[in-house]
Amino acid sequence: MNADAKRIVRKCRRFAVRLKEHKNVECIDEPTIEIVLCNVGQATGFTKTELQDIILEKLPNVNLSKYIAEKGESHSFAIFGSIEHSKLFFDTYNGKATQNGIIIYMSYVTKVPSDETIYITDLPSELHILHDFISIEEEIQFLKLFDWVDECNLKNRNVKHYGFEFRYGTNDVDLKAPLENKIPEECSILWERLKEKGLIVNIPDQLTVNKYEPGQGIPSHVDKHSPFGNTIISLSLGSTIVMDWRHHSGSYIPIVVPRRSMLIMQGEARYDWQHGIQPRTWDPVIQERTENGARVRVATSDTVERATRVSLTFRETRQGPCECRYETLCDSRTSETDVAAQLEELHVHQVYEKIACHFSKTRHKPWPKVVEFMSQVQPGSVVLDLGAGNGKNILNRSDIIQIAGERSEGLLWECLGHVRDIPTAQCVRLDLLHAGLRALCADVVICVAVVHHFCSQKRRQQAIATIARVLRSGGKALVTVWAKDQTNSNYICRSGHSDQTVTTVGGLNLPVHENRTQFKHNDVLVPWKCRKVANEKLGDDEGTFLRYYHVFEEGELDSLCESEGLAVDRSFYEEGNWCVICTKP
Ligand SMILES: O=C(O)CCC(=O)C(=O)O
Ligand SMILES: [Fe+2]
C-alpha cells in the first residue's frame, strides 16, 4: 500500500467512528450495495448529477439507484442496484474520483438511514393550485410587465405594489390612500380564466409583486384578516418552489408551487393556516404517493435548484372588521386578554405538553442559587414550588414540606417520578393564574423560570400577586426570569442574523429568536429543538417548537414584586437570569 492509500484508510477509519456515533451507520469491509462518500455531500456542493457524470465516464452500465445527500452534511450515500455494481464503483473510484480536485474516499456501509420524510397532513381545505394556468409565452409577457430598476427593496426580497401600498409595519393598507398605479390591465385575463374554470372570484384591487432571488424567501405568515377579503390568489412565474404551510395546531405540510401555476387560498387556507417560503437556494423534491391506503407527501433528499421567482399576489381590500369563523389568527376578533391567553395556550402549554419528556431529560440538576436559597429554609417550613417543571428543584430534605405545583400534565408525570422517593414532598396540578390555594399558606415560595411565559404585563403581575397572596407574613420567595441582556452568560455563543417572524394568535407578528444569540426584542418565540433519535429523520421544522418568552429588563422583576407589596431583599443577575429574593411584610 502506498502512502496515499494508507492515508485514505486512516481517514476512512476516523470517519467510520463518527458516522457510527452520529448516525448509527456502520462502515464495513465486506461489499454491500450501499457506499458512503466520506468527504463529499450537500454541504460541499456535491450533486447527484456530478456523481452520475463520474459513473458515466468509466462505468456506463453501472446502475445508481439512489443518492442520499442530507442537508448540511459533508458526506453522502450512493446506493447501487447490485453488489456487483457497487463493487465496480468502489474499485474504480475509491481514492481516485474528485470533486474540484478533492479526492473522494469511500466505504461500504450498512443501515443507511431513510432519506425520506413522510408528511401525512392533508392539504389545507380551500387551497387550490391550478397547474399550467398560463402558457410559457404568457409567462414571458407577465415577467416583462414589471421592471425592477426602481425596485423597492425589502430585506429578503423585492416588492412592488399596485392599487394600494401594502404597509409592512402594520401588514395592512391605507384605504384612504389609493395608489395611482392600478393593477395592470393585462392581468384581466386571469379573472376571466378563473371564471371559465368555474372559480368565481371578486376582481381584486390590490396587487403585491414579490421577486425572490435564489436564497430569498418570505417568513411564515397569515395575510392579516381585517384589511383583505376571503380570497387571495397568487400567480407564480420563473421558478417552482416549495411553500410551507403550518396550522396553529402544529400541522405542517410542504407544498410544491410550480411556475406558471395559480394558487388560490380561501376560507380555512386563507384564514387559519400560515404560509411561507424558506430562504434557500434549493428545494427538496416532494413526491406524492399512497401508503397504507392514505395519500402522503414525501420529502426526499433529492433537491432542485431555485431560479429567480416572481409572484403576483392579488387581494381584495375590505372595509370593516373580518367576520371569518377562524378566530385564532383573526385580528378582528380577539381582545388583548384573549390574545395573551391563546398565545400561552399555543406557545407555552401545548409546547410543554409536547416536549415534556425531552425537556425533562435536559433538566437534571437544581440550579446552585436555588439550592443555596433552599438550604436556608427553616426546618418545619411549608415550601411551594410554583411551576415546578420536572421537580428538579425539590430537594431531598425530610425536615420541610415541599409541594411541587405544575400546570403541564406531561411535566407533572416527570415530577411525580422525581419526588416519589422524597416522603415529605407532593405534586399537584396547579395553574399560577388560577391557583386554588389558601392565602397565607406558605412559608416559602420558589418560582423558577416561569413568570417570563406569561404573555402580558397584567398576567405577569397576576402571577406575582398569587405568590404574594399565598405567602404568610414574613414568608420569603425566590423568583427568577430570563433576562433580555445575556451578556454575562454562557448562553451567547454567536451573533444573530435571522429576522424571522411568525404570525400567530390575533394576527400578531412575533419575532423568532435565533438560539444562543443576544435578544433583540422583549417578546419573542424561542425555538425548542427536540434532538433526533438515531435512524429517525425529522423534517426541517418538525421537532421544533416555539415557546413564548417575555425577556425581562433590569429592575422589571423588582418593580413587579414591589407593586404586589413584596419587599425586595436581594436582586441579582445570574447566568442570563434576573433573580429576586423578597419578603412578604
Ligand atoms: O410569493 C408568494 O407566492 C407568496 C407571497 C405572499 O404570501 C404574500 O405576499 O403575502
Ligand atoms: Fe401571504
Coordinates of C-alpha atoms and ligand atoms in Angstrom, one line a residue:
M1 CA 0.0 0.0 0.0
N2 CA 1.5 3.4 -0.9
A3 CA 1.4 6.4 1.4
D4 CA -1.7 7.9 -0.2
A5 CA -3.6 4.7 0.1
K6 CA -2.6 4.4 3.8
R7 CA -3.7 8.0 4.4
I8 CA -7.1 7.2 2.9
V9 CA -7.5 4.1 5.0
R10 CA -6.7 6.2 8.1
K11 CA -9.2 8.9 7.1
C12 CA -11.9 6.3 6.5
R13 CA -11.4 4.7 9.9
R14 CA -11.7 8.1 11.7
F15 CA -14.8 8.9 9.6
A16 CA -16.3 5.5 10.4
V17 CA -16.2 6.2 14.2
R18 CA -18.0 9.5 13.7
L19 CA -20.6 8.0 11.4
K20 CA -21.4 5.2 13.8
E21 CA -21.7 7.7 16.7
H22 CA -23.8 10.3 15.0
K23 CA -25.9 8.3 12.5
N24 CA -25.6 4.7 13.7
V25 CA -24.4 3.7 10.3
E26 CA -21.8 1.0 10.2
C27 CA -18.8 1.1 7.8
I28 CA -17.7 -2.4 6.9
D29 CA -15.1 -4.0 4.6
E30 CA -17.5 -6.6 3.1
P31 CA -19.1 -5.2 -0.1
T32 CA -22.7 -4.1 0.2
I33 CA -24.9 -2.2 -2.2
E34 CA -24.5 0.9 0.0
I35 CA -21.5 3.2 -0.2
V36 CA -20.7 6.2 1.9
L37 CA -18.8 9.0 0.1
C38 CA -17.0 10.2 3.2
N39 CA -15.9 13.7 2.2
V40 CA -18.5 14.9 -0.4
G41 CA -22.1 15.8 0.2
Q42 CA -24.7 18.5 0.2
A43 CA -22.5 20.8 2.3
T44 CA -19.6 20.6 -0.1
G45 CA -21.8 21.3 -3.1
F46 CA -21.6 17.8 -4.5
T47 CA -24.7 16.9 -6.5
K48 CA -26.3 13.8 -7.8
T49 CA -25.6 15.0 -11.4
E50 CA -21.9 15.2 -10.6
L51 CA -22.0 11.6 -9.3
Q52 CA -23.9 10.4 -12.3
D53 CA -21.4 12.1 -14.6
I54 CA -18.5 10.4 -12.8
I55 CA -20.1 7.0 -13.1
L56 CA -21.0 7.6 -16.7
E57 CA -17.4 8.4 -17.6
K58 CA -16.0 5.0 -16.8
L59 CA -18.8 2.7 -15.9
P60 CA -21.8 3.5 -18.2
N61 CA -23.5 0.2 -17.3
V62 CA -23.5 0.7 -13.6
N63 CA -26.9 1.5 -12.1
L64 CA -27.0 4.1 -9.3
S65 CA -30.4 3.5 -7.7
K66 CA -30.4 6.3 -5.1
Y67 CA -28.2 9.1 -3.9
I68 CA -28.8 10.5 -0.4
A69 CA -27.2 13.8 0.5
E70 CA -28.6 15.1 3.8
K71 CA -28.9 18.8 4.4
G72 CA -25.8 20.3 5.9
E73 CA -23.7 17.1 5.8
S74 CA -20.4 16.8 4.1
H75 CA -20.8 13.1 3.4
S76 CA -23.4 11.3 1.3
F77 CA -24.6 7.8 0.4
A78 CA -24.7 6.2 -3.1
I79 CA -26.9 3.1 -3.3
F80 CA -26.5 0.7 -6.2
G81 CA -28.7 -1.8 -8.0
S82 CA -26.4 -4.7 -7.1
I83 CA -23.3 -5.6 -5.2
E84 CA -21.6 -6.2 -8.5
H85 CA -22.2 -2.6 -9.4
S86 CA -21.3 -1.1 -6.1
K87 CA -18.0 -3.1 -6.1
L88 CA -17.2 -1.9 -9.6
F89 CA -17.8 1.7 -8.5
F90 CA -15.7 1.3 -5.3
D91 CA -12.8 -0.4 -7.1
T92 CA -12.8 2.2 -9.8
Y93 CA -13.2 5.3 -7.8
N94 CA -12.2 5.0 -4.2
G95 CA -9.4 7.5 -3.7
K96 CA -9.5 8.4 -7.3
A97 CA -12.7 10.3 -8.2
T98 CA -12.5 14.0 -7.4
Q99 CA -14.7 17.0 -6.7
N100 CA -12.9 20.1 -7.7
G101 CA -9.6 18.4 -7.2
I102 CA -10.6 16.9 -3.8
I103 CA -10.1 13.1 -3.8
I104 CA -13.2 11.3 -2.8
Y105 CA -12.8 8.4 -0.4
M106 CA -15.4 5.9 0.5
S107 CA -16.5 2.8 2.4
Y108 CA -19.2 0.1 2.2
V109 CA -21.9 0.6 4.8
T110 CA -25.0 -1.0 6.3
K111 CA -28.1 0.5 7.7
V112 CA -28.2 3.8 5.7
P113 CA -30.9 6.0 7.2
S114 CA -34.1 6.6 5.2
D115 CA -33.7 9.6 3.0
E116 CA -37.4 10.4 3.2
T117 CA -39.6 12.4 5.5
I118 CA -43.3 11.5 5.2
Y119 CA -46.0 14.0 5.8
I120 CA -49.5 12.7 6.4
T121 CA -51.2 16.0 6.8
D122 CA -54.0 16.7 4.4
L123 CA -53.8 19.8 2.2
P124 CA -55.4 22.8 3.8
S125 CA -59.0 22.8 2.8
E126 CA -59.9 25.5 0.3
L127 CA -56.4 25.7 -1.1
H128 CA -56.2 25.1 -4.9
I129 CA -53.2 25.1 -7.1
L130 CA -54.0 25.2 -10.8
H131 CA -51.1 23.9 -12.8
D132 CA -50.2 25.4 -16.2
F133 CA -52.6 28.3 -15.5
I134 CA -50.7 30.4 -18.1
S135 CA -48.6 29.3 -21.1
I136 CA -44.8 29.7 -21.4
E137 CA -45.4 32.7 -23.8
E138 CA -47.8 34.3 -21.3
E139 CA -45.2 33.8 -18.5
I140 CA -42.7 35.8 -20.5
Q141 CA -45.2 38.6 -21.1
F142 CA -46.1 38.8 -17.4
L143 CA -42.5 38.9 -16.4
K144 CA -42.0 41.8 -18.9
L145 CA -44.7 43.8 -17.2
F146 CA -42.5 44.6 -14.2
D147 CA -39.2 46.3 -14.5
W148 CA -37.1 46.2 -11.4
V149 CA -35.0 49.3 -12.0
D150 CA -36.6 51.4 -9.3
E151 CA -37.1 48.4 -7.2
C152 CA -38.3 48.8 -3.6
N153 CA -36.1 46.5 -1.6
L154 CA -37.2 44.6 1.4
K155 CA -34.5 42.8 3.4
N156 CA -35.2 39.4 2.0
R157 CA -36.9 40.1 -1.4
N158 CA -38.0 42.9 -3.7
V159 CA -41.6 44.0 -3.9
K160 CA -43.9 46.3 -5.8
H161 CA -47.5 47.3 -5.0
Y162 CA -50.4 48.3 -7.2
G163 CA -53.9 49.6 -6.2
F164 CA -52.9 50.1 -2.5
E165 CA -49.5 50.1 -0.9
F166 CA -49.0 47.2 1.5
R167 CA -47.7 48.6 4.7
Y168 CA -45.2 46.1 6.2
G169 CA -45.1 47.6 9.7
T170 CA -48.9 47.0 10.2
N171 CA -49.4 44.4 7.5
D172 CA -52.4 46.3 6.1
V173 CA -53.3 49.0 3.5
D174 CA -54.4 52.6 3.9
L175 CA -57.8 52.7 2.2
K176 CA -57.7 56.5 2.1
A177 CA -54.6 56.5 0.1
P178 CA -55.1 54.5 -3.1
L179 CA -52.1 54.4 -5.5
E180 CA -52.1 55.9 -8.9
N181 CA -50.7 52.7 -10.3
K182 CA -53.7 50.3 -10.5
I183 CA -53.4 46.6 -11.2
P184 CA -52.1 46.3 -14.8
E185 CA -54.9 45.8 -17.4
E186 CA -53.0 42.7 -18.7
C187 CA -54.0 40.8 -15.5
S188 CA -57.7 40.8 -16.5
I189 CA -57.2 37.5 -18.5
L190 CA -56.5 35.9 -15.1
W191 CA -60.0 36.6 -13.7
E192 CA -61.6 35.5 -17.0
R193 CA -59.7 32.3 -16.9
L194 CA -60.7 31.6 -13.3
K195 CA -64.3 32.2 -14.2
E196 CA -64.0 29.8 -17.1
K197 CA -62.8 27.2 -14.7
G198 CA -65.8 27.7 -12.5
L199 CA -63.9 29.6 -9.8
I200 CA -65.8 32.8 -9.1
V201 CA -63.6 35.4 -7.5
N202 CA -64.2 39.1 -7.0
I203 CA -62.0 41.3 -9.0
P204 CA -59.0 42.2 -6.8
D205 CA -58.0 45.8 -6.2
Q206 CA -54.6 45.3 -4.6
L207 CA -51.5 43.5 -6.0
T208 CA -48.2 42.8 -4.4
V209 CA -45.5 41.6 -6.7
N210 CA -42.7 39.7 -4.9
K211 CA -39.4 39.0 -6.6
Y212 CA -37.2 36.3 -4.9
E213 CA -33.7 35.6 -5.9
P214 CA -32.5 32.0 -5.1
G215 CA -31.8 32.1 -1.3
Q216 CA -34.6 34.5 -0.5
G217 CA -38.0 33.7 1.0
I218 CA -40.9 35.1 2.9
P219 CA -41.4 34.4 6.7
S220 CA -44.3 32.3 7.7
H221 CA -47.4 34.5 8.0
V222 CA -51.2 34.7 7.5
D223 CA -52.2 37.7 5.4
K224 CA -53.8 39.8 8.0
H225 CA -57.6 39.2 8.2
S226 CA -59.1 42.7 8.6
P227 CA -57.6 44.5 5.6
F228 CA -58.3 41.8 3.0
G229 CA -61.2 39.6 1.9
N230 CA -61.8 35.9 1.7
T231 CA -59.9 35.2 -1.5
I232 CA -56.2 35.6 -2.1
I233 CA -54.7 34.4 -5.4
S234 CA -51.1 34.2 -6.4
L235 CA -49.6 33.6 -9.8
S236 CA -46.1 32.1 -9.9
L237 CA -43.5 33.0 -12.5
G238 CA -40.0 32.0 -13.2
S239 CA -39.4 29.2 -10.7
T240 CA -41.1 26.4 -9.0
I241 CA -40.7 26.5 -5.2
V242 CA -41.8 24.6 -2.1
M243 CA -44.2 26.6 0.1
D244 CA -44.5 25.6 3.8
W245 CA -48.0 25.5 5.3
R246 CA -48.5 25.5 9.0
H247 CA -51.6 25.2 11.0
H248 CA -51.7 26.7 14.5
S249 CA -52.5 23.2 15.9
G250 CA -49.0 22.2 14.8
S251 CA -49.7 20.5 11.5
Y252 CA -47.1 21.2 8.8
I253 CA -47.1 20.4 5.1
P254 CA -44.6 21.4 2.4
I255 CA -46.4 22.0 -0.9
V256 CA -44.9 22.4 -4.4
V257 CA -46.0 25.6 -6.1
P258 CA -45.0 25.2 -9.8
R259 CA -44.1 28.1 -12.0
R260 CA -47.0 29.2 -14.2
S261 CA -49.5 27.9 -11.6
M262 CA -52.2 29.9 -9.9
L263 CA -52.6 29.4 -6.2
I264 CA -56.0 30.2 -4.7
M265 CA -56.5 30.4 -0.9
Q266 CA -59.9 30.9 0.6
G267 CA -61.6 30.1 3.9
E268 CA -59.6 27.8 6.1
A269 CA -56.4 28.0 3.9
R270 CA -56.6 31.8 3.8
Y271 CA -57.6 32.4 7.5
D272 CA -56.4 29.5 9.6
W273 CA -53.1 28.5 8.0
Q274 CA -49.8 30.3 7.8
H275 CA -47.7 30.2 4.6
G276 CA -44.1 30.9 4.0
I277 CA -41.1 30.2 1.8
Q278 CA -37.8 29.2 3.3
P279 CA -34.8 31.3 2.3
R280 CA -32.7 28.7 0.5
T281 CA -31.2 28.2 -3.0
W282 CA -32.8 24.8 -3.5
D283 CA -36.0 22.9 -2.5
P284 CA -36.4 19.2 -1.7
V285 CA -38.1 17.0 -4.3
I286 CA -41.6 16.2 -3.0
Q287 CA -43.3 13.1 -4.1
E288 CA -46.9 12.2 -3.6
R289 CA -47.9 8.6 -3.2
T290 CA -50.3 6.3 -1.5
E291 CA -49.2 4.4 1.6
N292 CA -51.4 2.0 3.5
G293 CA -54.4 3.5 1.6
A294 CA -53.5 7.1 2.6
R295 CA -52.2 9.8 0.4
V296 CA -48.9 11.0 1.7
R297 CA -46.3 13.6 0.7
V298 CA -42.7 12.6 0.9
A299 CA -39.8 15.0 1.0
T300 CA -36.8 13.2 -0.5
S301 CA -33.2 14.1 -0.1
D302 CA -33.1 15.0 -3.8
T303 CA -33.0 18.7 -4.4
V304 CA -33.9 21.1 -7.2
E305 CA -32.2 24.4 -7.6
R306 CA -34.3 27.5 -7.5
A307 CA -34.2 30.2 -10.1
T308 CA -35.5 33.8 -9.8
R309 CA -39.2 33.7 -8.9
V310 CA -41.7 36.5 -9.3
S311 CA -45.1 36.0 -7.7
L312 CA -48.2 38.2 -8.2
T313 CA -50.4 38.2 -5.1
F314 CA -53.8 39.6 -5.7
R315 CA -56.1 40.6 -2.8
E316 CA -59.4 42.3 -2.4
T317 CA -59.4 45.1 0.2
R318 CA -62.1 45.0 2.9
Q319 CA -63.8 47.7 4.9
G320 CA -64.9 47.0 8.4
P321 CA -63.8 44.0 10.6
C322 CA -63.2 40.5 9.4
E323 CA -66.1 38.2 10.2
C324 CA -64.5 34.8 9.5
R325 CA -65.1 31.9 11.7
Y326 CA -61.4 31.2 12.2
E327 CA -60.8 33.1 15.4
T328 CA -57.3 32.0 16.3
L329 CA -55.3 34.1 13.8
C330 CA -58.0 36.7 13.3
D331 CA -57.0 40.3 14.3
S332 CA -60.7 41.5 14.3
R333 CA -61.9 39.1 17.0
T334 CA -59.6 38.9 19.9
S335 CA -59.3 41.2 22.9
E336 CA -55.9 41.7 24.5
T337 CA -56.6 39.2 27.3
D338 CA -57.8 36.6 24.8
V339 CA -54.7 37.0 22.7
A340 CA -52.5 36.6 25.7
A341 CA -54.4 33.5 27.0
Q342 CA -54.3 32.0 23.5
L343 CA -50.7 32.7 23.0
E344 CA -49.9 30.9 26.3
E345 CA -52.1 28.0 25.3
L346 CA -50.4 27.7 21.9
H347 CA -46.8 28.7 22.6
V348 CA -46.4 27.6 26.3
H349 CA -48.9 25.0 27.5
Q350 CA -49.2 23.0 24.3
V351 CA -45.5 23.1 23.7
Y352 CA -44.6 21.9 27.2
E353 CA -47.1 19.0 26.8
K354 CA -45.3 18.0 23.6
I355 CA -41.7 18.4 24.8
A356 CA -42.2 17.4 28.4
C357 CA -40.2 14.2 28.2
H358 CA -37.3 15.6 26.2
F359 CA -37.3 18.8 28.2
S360 CA -37.1 16.8 31.4
K361 CA -34.1 14.8 30.1
T362 CA -32.2 18.1 29.7
R363 CA -33.0 19.4 33.2
H364 CA -31.4 17.2 35.8
K365 CA -29.7 19.4 38.4
P366 CA -31.2 22.1 40.6
W367 CA -29.7 25.4 40.0
P368 CA -27.0 26.3 42.5
K369 CA -28.7 29.6 43.5
V370 CA -31.9 27.7 44.2
V371 CA -30.0 25.1 46.3
E372 CA -28.4 27.9 48.2
F373 CA -31.8 29.6 48.9
M374 CA -33.5 26.3 49.7
S375 CA -30.7 25.2 52.1
Q376 CA -31.5 28.2 54.2
V377 CA -35.2 27.3 54.6
Q378 CA -36.0 26.7 58.3
P379 CA -37.0 23.1 59.3
G380 CA -40.7 22.7 59.6
S381 CA -41.4 25.2 56.7
V382 CA -44.1 24.6 54.1
V383 CA -42.5 25.3 50.7
L384 CA -44.4 25.8 47.4
D385 CA -42.5 25.4 44.1
L386 CA -44.9 27.1 41.7
G387 CA -44.3 26.0 38.1
A388 CA -42.1 23.2 39.3
G389 CA -41.4 21.6 35.9
N390 CA -40.0 18.1 36.4
G391 CA -39.4 18.9 40.1
K392 CA -35.6 19.2 39.9
N393 CA -35.7 22.0 42.5
I394 CA -37.4 19.8 45.1
L395 CA -34.6 18.8 47.4
N396 CA -34.2 15.7 49.4
R397 CA -35.0 17.3 52.8
S398 CA -37.3 15.4 55.1
D399 CA -37.4 18.4 57.6
I400 CA -39.6 20.5 55.4
I401 CA -42.9 20.0 53.5
Q402 CA -42.4 20.7 49.7
I403 CA -45.3 21.0 47.3
A404 CA -44.5 21.0 43.6
G405 CA -47.2 22.7 41.6
E406 CA -47.1 22.3 37.8
R407 CA -49.7 23.0 35.1
S408 CA -48.3 20.7 32.4
E409 CA -49.6 17.2 32.7
G410 CA -46.5 15.8 31.0
L411 CA -44.1 17.6 33.3
L412 CA -46.2 16.6 36.3
W413 CA -45.6 13.0 35.4
E414 CA -41.9 13.7 35.2
C415 CA -42.2 15.5 38.6
L416 CA -44.0 12.6 40.1
G417 CA -41.1 10.3 39.2
H418 CA -38.7 12.7 40.8
V419 CA -40.4 13.3 44.2
R420 CA -41.5 9.7 44.6
D421 CA -38.5 9.0 46.9
I422 CA -39.0 12.1 49.0
P423 CA -41.6 11.2 51.6
T424 CA -42.3 14.8 52.6
A425 CA -42.8 16.1 49.0
Q426 CA -46.0 16.1 46.9
C427 CA -47.0 17.1 43.4
V428 CA -50.2 18.9 42.5
R429 CA -51.6 20.2 39.2
L430 CA -51.8 23.9 39.5
D431 CA -52.1 27.0 37.3
L432 CA -50.3 30.0 38.7
L433 CA -53.1 32.4 37.5
H434 CA -55.9 30.3 39.0
A435 CA -54.1 28.7 41.9
G436 CA -56.8 27.4 44.3
L437 CA -54.5 27.8 47.2
R438 CA -55.5 29.4 50.5
A439 CA -54.0 32.8 51.3
L440 CA -51.0 32.8 53.7
C441 CA -50.5 29.1 53.4
A442 CA -46.8 29.0 52.6
D443 CA -43.6 29.9 54.5
V444 CA -41.5 29.9 51.3
V445 CA -42.3 30.1 47.6
I446 CA -39.9 29.4 44.7
C447 CA -41.0 30.3 41.2
V448 CA -38.1 29.5 38.8
A449 CA -38.2 30.3 35.1
V450 CA -42.0 30.6 35.0
V451 CA -43.1 34.3 35.0
H452 CA -41.5 35.0 31.7
H453 CA -44.0 32.7 30.0
F454 CA -47.0 35.0 30.7
C455 CA -47.9 36.9 27.7
S456 CA -49.0 40.3 29.1
Q457 CA -47.8 42.6 31.8
K458 CA -51.1 42.2 33.5
R459 CA -50.8 38.4 33.6
R460 CA -47.2 38.6 34.8
Q461 CA -48.4 40.8 37.6
Q462 CA -51.2 38.4 38.4
A463 CA -48.7 35.6 38.7
I464 CA -46.6 37.6 41.2
A465 CA -49.9 38.5 43.0
T466 CA -50.5 34.8 43.5
I467 CA -47.1 34.4 45.1
A468 CA -47.7 37.4 47.4
R469 CA -51.1 36.1 48.3
V470 CA -50.1 32.6 49.3
L471 CA -47.0 33.7 51.4
R472 CA -47.6 34.2 55.1
S473 CA -46.4 37.4 56.7
G474 CA -42.6 37.2 57.0
G475 CA -42.5 34.4 54.3
K476 CA -39.9 34.5 51.6
A477 CA -39.9 34.0 47.8
L478 CA -37.3 33.4 45.2
V479 CA -38.4 34.4 41.7
T480 CA -36.2 34.1 38.6
V481 CA -36.9 35.0 34.9
W482 CA -34.9 35.2 31.7
A483 CA -33.0 38.4 31.2
K484 CA -33.0 40.2 27.9
D485 CA -29.4 41.1 28.4
Q486 CA -27.5 37.8 28.1
T487 CA -24.1 39.5 28.0
N488 CA -22.6 37.6 31.0
S489 CA -24.0 34.2 30.4
N490 CA -22.8 31.0 28.7
Y491 CA -25.9 31.2 26.5
I492 CA -24.5 33.6 23.9
C493 CA -22.0 31.9 21.6
R494 CA -22.7 33.7 18.3
S495 CA -24.2 36.8 16.8
G496 CA -27.7 36.7 15.3
H497 CA -28.6 37.3 11.7
S498 CA -32.1 36.0 11.2
D499 CA -35.0 38.3 11.4
Q500 CA -37.7 35.7 11.0
T501 CA -41.2 36.4 12.3
V502 CA -44.2 34.2 12.7
T503 CA -47.8 35.4 12.6
T504 CA -49.6 33.9 15.4
V505 CA -52.7 34.4 17.6
G506 CA -54.7 37.5 16.8
G507 CA -52.6 38.2 13.7
L508 CA -49.7 39.2 15.9
N509 CA -46.3 39.0 14.4
L510 CA -43.7 37.7 16.9
P511 CA -40.0 37.5 16.2
V512 CA -38.4 34.1 16.3
H513 CA -35.3 34.2 18.4
E514 CA -32.1 32.7 17.0
N515 CA -30.9 30.4 19.7
R516 CA -27.7 31.3 21.6
T517 CA -27.7 34.9 20.4
Q518 CA -28.4 38.2 22.2
F519 CA -32.1 39.0 22.5
K520 CA -33.2 41.9 20.3
H521 CA -36.9 42.0 21.5
N522 CA -38.7 41.6 24.8
D523 CA -41.5 39.4 23.5
V524 CA -40.2 36.5 21.4
L525 CA -40.7 33.0 20.3
V526 CA -37.8 30.8 21.3
P527 CA -37.4 27.5 19.3
W528 CA -37.1 24.3 21.3
K529 CA -35.5 21.6 19.2
C530 CA -36.1 18.0 20.1
R531 CA -32.9 16.2 19.3
K532 CA -33.2 13.5 16.7
V533 CA -33.1 9.9 17.7
A534 CA -30.8 7.7 15.6
N535 CA -32.5 6.5 12.5
E536 CA -35.3 8.9 12.9
K537 CA -35.4 11.7 10.3
L538 CA -37.3 14.8 11.1
G539 CA -38.3 17.5 8.6
D540 CA -36.8 20.9 8.7
D541 CA -39.3 22.2 11.2
E542 CA -40.7 19.1 12.7
G543 CA -39.3 18.6 16.2
T544 CA -39.0 22.4 16.6
F545 CA -41.5 24.1 18.9
L546 CA -41.8 27.8 19.5
R547 CA -42.1 28.8 23.2
Y548 CA -43.2 32.3 24.1
Y549 CA -40.9 34.3 26.4
H550 CA -41.1 37.8 27.8
V551 CA -37.4 38.5 28.5
F552 CA -37.0 41.0 31.3
E553 CA -35.2 44.3 31.5
E554 CA -33.0 45.0 34.6
G555 CA -35.3 46.1 37.5
E556 CA -38.5 45.0 35.8
L557 CA -39.0 41.9 38.1
D558 CA -38.2 44.0 41.2
S559 CA -40.9 46.5 40.2
L560 CA -43.5 43.7 39.6
C561 CA -42.7 42.3 43.1
E562 CA -42.8 45.7 44.8
S563 CA -46.1 46.6 43.1
E564 CA -47.6 43.5 44.7
G565 CA -46.4 44.6 48.1
L566 CA -43.4 42.3 48.4
A567 CA -40.2 43.8 49.8
V568 CA -37.1 43.0 47.7
D569 CA -34.3 41.8 49.9
R570 CA -31.9 40.9 47.2
S571 CA -31.9 41.3 43.4
F572 CA -29.2 39.8 41.2
Y573 CA -28.2 38.6 37.8
E574 CA -27.1 35.1 37.4
E575 CA -26.3 33.3 34.1
G576 CA -28.8 35.2 32.0
N577 CA -31.5 35.4 34.6
W578 CA -32.8 38.2 36.8
C579 CA -33.4 36.8 40.3
V580 CA -35.3 38.4 43.2
I581 CA -35.4 37.3 46.8
C582 CA -38.3 39.0 48.6
T583 CA -40.2 39.0 51.8
K584 CA -43.9 39.5 52.5
P585 CA -44.1 42.2 55.1
Ligands
LIG1 O1 -44.7 34.5 -3.2 C1 -45.8 34.0 -2.9 O2 -46.3 33.2 -3.6 C2 -46.5 34.4 -1.6 C3 -46.5 35.8 -1.3 C4 -47.3 36.1 -0.1 O3 -47.6 35.2 0.7 C5 -47.6 37.5 0.3 O4 -47.1 38.4 -0.3 O5 -48.4 37.6 1.3
FE2 FE -49.1 35.8 2.0

